[in-house]
Tab-separated table of C-alpha atoms in Angstrom:
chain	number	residue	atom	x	y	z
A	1	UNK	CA	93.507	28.771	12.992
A	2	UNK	CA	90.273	30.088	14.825
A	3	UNK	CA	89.728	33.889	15.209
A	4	UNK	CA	88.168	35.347	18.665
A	5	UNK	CA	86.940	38.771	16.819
A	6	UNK	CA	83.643	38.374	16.199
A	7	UNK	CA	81.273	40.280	13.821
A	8	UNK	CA	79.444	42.417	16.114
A	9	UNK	CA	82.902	43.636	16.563
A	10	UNK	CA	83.715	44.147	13.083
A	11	UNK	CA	80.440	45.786	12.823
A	12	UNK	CA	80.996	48.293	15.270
A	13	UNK	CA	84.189	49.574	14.239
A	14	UNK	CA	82.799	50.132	10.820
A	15	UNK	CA	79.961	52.160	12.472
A	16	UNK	CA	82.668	54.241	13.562
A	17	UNK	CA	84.321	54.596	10.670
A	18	UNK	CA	81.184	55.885	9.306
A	19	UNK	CA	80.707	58.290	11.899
A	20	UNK	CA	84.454	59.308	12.607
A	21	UNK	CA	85.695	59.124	8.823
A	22	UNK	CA	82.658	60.490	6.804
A	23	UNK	CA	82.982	63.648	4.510
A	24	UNK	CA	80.992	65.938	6.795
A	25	UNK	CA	79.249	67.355	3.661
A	26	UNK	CA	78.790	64.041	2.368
A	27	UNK	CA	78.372	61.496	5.311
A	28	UNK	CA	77.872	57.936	4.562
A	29	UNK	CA	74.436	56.002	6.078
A	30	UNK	CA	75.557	53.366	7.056
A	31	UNK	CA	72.235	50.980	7.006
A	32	UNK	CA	71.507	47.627	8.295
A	33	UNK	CA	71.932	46.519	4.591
A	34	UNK	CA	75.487	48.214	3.724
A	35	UNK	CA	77.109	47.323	7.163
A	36	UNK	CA	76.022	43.330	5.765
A	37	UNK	CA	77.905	43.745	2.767
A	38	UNK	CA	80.527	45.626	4.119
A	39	UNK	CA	81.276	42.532	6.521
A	40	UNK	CA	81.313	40.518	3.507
A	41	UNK	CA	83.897	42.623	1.452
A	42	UNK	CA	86.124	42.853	4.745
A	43	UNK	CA	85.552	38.944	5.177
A	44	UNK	CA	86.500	37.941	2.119
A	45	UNK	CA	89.861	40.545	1.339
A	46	UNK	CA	90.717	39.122	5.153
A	47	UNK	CA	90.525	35.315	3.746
A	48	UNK	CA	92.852	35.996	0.497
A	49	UNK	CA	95.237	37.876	2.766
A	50	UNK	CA	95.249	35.689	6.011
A	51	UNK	CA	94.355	32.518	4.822
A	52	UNK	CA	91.734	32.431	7.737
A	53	UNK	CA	88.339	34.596	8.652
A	54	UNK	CA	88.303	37.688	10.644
A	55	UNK	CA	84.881	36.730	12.154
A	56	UNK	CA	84.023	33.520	13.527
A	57	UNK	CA	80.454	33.755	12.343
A	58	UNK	CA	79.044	32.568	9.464
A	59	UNK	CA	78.158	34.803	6.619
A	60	UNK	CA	74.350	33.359	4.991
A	61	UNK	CA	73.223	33.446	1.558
A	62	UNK	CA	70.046	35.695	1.830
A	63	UNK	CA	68.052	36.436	-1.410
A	64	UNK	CA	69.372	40.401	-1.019
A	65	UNK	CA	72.970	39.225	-0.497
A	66	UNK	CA	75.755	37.899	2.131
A	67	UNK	CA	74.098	38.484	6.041
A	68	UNK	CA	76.027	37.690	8.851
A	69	UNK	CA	72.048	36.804	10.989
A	70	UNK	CA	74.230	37.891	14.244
A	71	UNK	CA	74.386	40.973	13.226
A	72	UNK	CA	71.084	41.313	11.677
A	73	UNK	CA	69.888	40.692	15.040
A	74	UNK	CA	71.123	43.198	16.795
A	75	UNK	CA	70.499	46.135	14.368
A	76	UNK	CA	67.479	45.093	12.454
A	77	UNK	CA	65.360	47.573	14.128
A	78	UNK	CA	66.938	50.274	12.246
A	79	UNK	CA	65.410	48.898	8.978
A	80	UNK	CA	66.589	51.211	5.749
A	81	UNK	CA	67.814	53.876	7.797
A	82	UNK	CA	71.168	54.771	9.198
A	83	UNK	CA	72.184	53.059	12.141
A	84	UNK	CA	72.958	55.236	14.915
A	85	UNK	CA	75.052	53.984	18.097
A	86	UNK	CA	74.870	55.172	21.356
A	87	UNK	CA	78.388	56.327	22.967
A	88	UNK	CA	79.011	53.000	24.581
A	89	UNK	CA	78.258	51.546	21.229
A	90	UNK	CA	82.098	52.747	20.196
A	91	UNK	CA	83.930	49.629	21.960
A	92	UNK	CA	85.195	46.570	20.247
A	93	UNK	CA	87.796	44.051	20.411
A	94	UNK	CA	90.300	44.432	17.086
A	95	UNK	CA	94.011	44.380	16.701
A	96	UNK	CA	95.900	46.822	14.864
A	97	UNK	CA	96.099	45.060	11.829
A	98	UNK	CA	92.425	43.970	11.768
A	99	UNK	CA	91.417	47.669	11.743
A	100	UNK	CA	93.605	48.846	9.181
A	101	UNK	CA	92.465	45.605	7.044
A	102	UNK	CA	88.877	46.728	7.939
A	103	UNK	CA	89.683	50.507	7.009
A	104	UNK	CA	90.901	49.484	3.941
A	105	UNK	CA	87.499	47.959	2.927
A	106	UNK	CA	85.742	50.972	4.128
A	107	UNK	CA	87.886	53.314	2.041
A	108	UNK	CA	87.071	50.911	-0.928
A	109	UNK	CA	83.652	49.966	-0.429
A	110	UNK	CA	81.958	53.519	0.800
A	111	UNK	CA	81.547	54.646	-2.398
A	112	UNK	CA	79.058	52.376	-3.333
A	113	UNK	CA	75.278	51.870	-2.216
A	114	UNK	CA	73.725	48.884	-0.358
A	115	UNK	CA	72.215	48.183	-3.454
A	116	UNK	CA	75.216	48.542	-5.781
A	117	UNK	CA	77.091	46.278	-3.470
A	118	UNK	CA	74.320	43.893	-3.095
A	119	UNK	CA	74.407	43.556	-6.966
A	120	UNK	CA	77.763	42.778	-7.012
A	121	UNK	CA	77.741	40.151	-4.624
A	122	UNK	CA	75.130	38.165	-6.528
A	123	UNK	CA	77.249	38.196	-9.297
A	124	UNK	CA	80.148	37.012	-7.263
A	125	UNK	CA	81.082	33.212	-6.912
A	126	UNK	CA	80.809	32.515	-3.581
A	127	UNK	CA	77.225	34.231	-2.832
A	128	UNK	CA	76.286	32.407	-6.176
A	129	UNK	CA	77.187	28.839	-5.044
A	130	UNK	CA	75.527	29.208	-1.869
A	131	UNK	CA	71.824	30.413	-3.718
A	132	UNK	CA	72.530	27.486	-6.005
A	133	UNK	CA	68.851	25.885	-7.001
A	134	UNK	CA	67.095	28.213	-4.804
A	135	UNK	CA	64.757	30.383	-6.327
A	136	UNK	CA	65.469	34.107	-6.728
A	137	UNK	CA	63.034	35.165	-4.070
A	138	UNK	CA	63.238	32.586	-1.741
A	139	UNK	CA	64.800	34.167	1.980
A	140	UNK	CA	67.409	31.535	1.883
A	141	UNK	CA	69.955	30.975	4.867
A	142	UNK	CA	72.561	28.775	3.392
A	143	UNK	CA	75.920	29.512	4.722
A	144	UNK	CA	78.343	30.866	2.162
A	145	UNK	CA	81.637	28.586	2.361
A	146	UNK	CA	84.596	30.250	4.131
A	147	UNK	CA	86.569	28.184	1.447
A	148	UNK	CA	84.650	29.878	-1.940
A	149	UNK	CA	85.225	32.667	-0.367
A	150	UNK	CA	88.876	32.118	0.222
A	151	UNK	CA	89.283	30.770	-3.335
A	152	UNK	CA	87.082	33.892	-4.900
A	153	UNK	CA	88.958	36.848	-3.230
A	154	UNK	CA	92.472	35.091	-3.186
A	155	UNK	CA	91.678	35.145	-7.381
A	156	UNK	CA	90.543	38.858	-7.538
A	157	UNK	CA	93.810	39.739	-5.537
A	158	UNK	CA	95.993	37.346	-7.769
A	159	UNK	CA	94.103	39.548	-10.456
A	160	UNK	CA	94.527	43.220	-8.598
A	161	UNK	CA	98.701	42.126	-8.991
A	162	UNK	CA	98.820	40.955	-12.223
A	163	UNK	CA	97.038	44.105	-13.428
A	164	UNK	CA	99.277	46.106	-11.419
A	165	UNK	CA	102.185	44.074	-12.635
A	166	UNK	CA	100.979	44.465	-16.700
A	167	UNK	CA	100.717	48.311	-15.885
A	168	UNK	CA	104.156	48.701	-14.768
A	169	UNK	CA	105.275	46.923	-17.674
């Protein structure tokens, strides 16, 4: 099955998570580089929970982890700083249970840096396979299979139960 959302979409709504759902004391910047891996993580949880993507575009390989290059696109110019959208930036196209999913990875994921997360990744199956015989700093732009992803996260969640599972035990 095919999903309409698209990333930019995605994207946006976690912008406004950031802004909207950020300790005030605390907020998160939300750079060009965290919002990447952010559409990763809510990617891949989506494919070992739906069976399907959440975005229709492809995620790439890139030698500083998992870009979606739409979305690099259109908020490149902020570089390593916090991206900042104007009002009529707020609008995107998600259901109910896309947001919540996409919450969900924000609530996880926010903790962490662009570079923590980018570490992770490249330790991480899918992101792996794609980079496979590239050299570490070569740009890259292979796409990162929707099915290693799929297989990867469907694993770590057949993990997440069977530790909850042992813990109730």
């Amino acid at each position: 099955m095919q999903t309409s959302t698209s990333a930019i979409d995605v994207a946006k709504f976690l912008l406004s998570l950031a802004q909207c759902e950020s300790d005030p004391e605390d907020p998160v910047p939300l750079t060009p580089m965290l919002l990447q891996k952010l559409l990763y993580y809510a990617q891949g949880w989506w494919y070992a929970e739906h069976n399907r993507p959440l975005f229709k575009e492809s995620i790439e390989a890139w030698k500083f982890g998992p870009v979606v290059p739409e979305v690099y696109q259109e908020f490149k110019e902020f570089g390593g700083k916090p991206i900042e959208l104007p009002d009529s930036g707020n609008e995107w196209r998600l259901c109910a249970e896309e947001m919540d999913a996409v919450r969900e990875v924000w609530n996880v994921y926010r903790v962490h840096s662009a570079v923590a997360l980018s570490d992770m990744t490249h330790s991480e199956a899918p992101w792996k396979e794609a980079r496979r015989g590239l050299s570490p700093d070569a740009q890259g732009g292979r796409v990162i299979q929707g099915e290693a992803m799929k297989r990867f996260f469907q694993e770590e969640l057949q993990r997440s139960i069977d530790r909850l599972d042992a813990a109730e035990d």
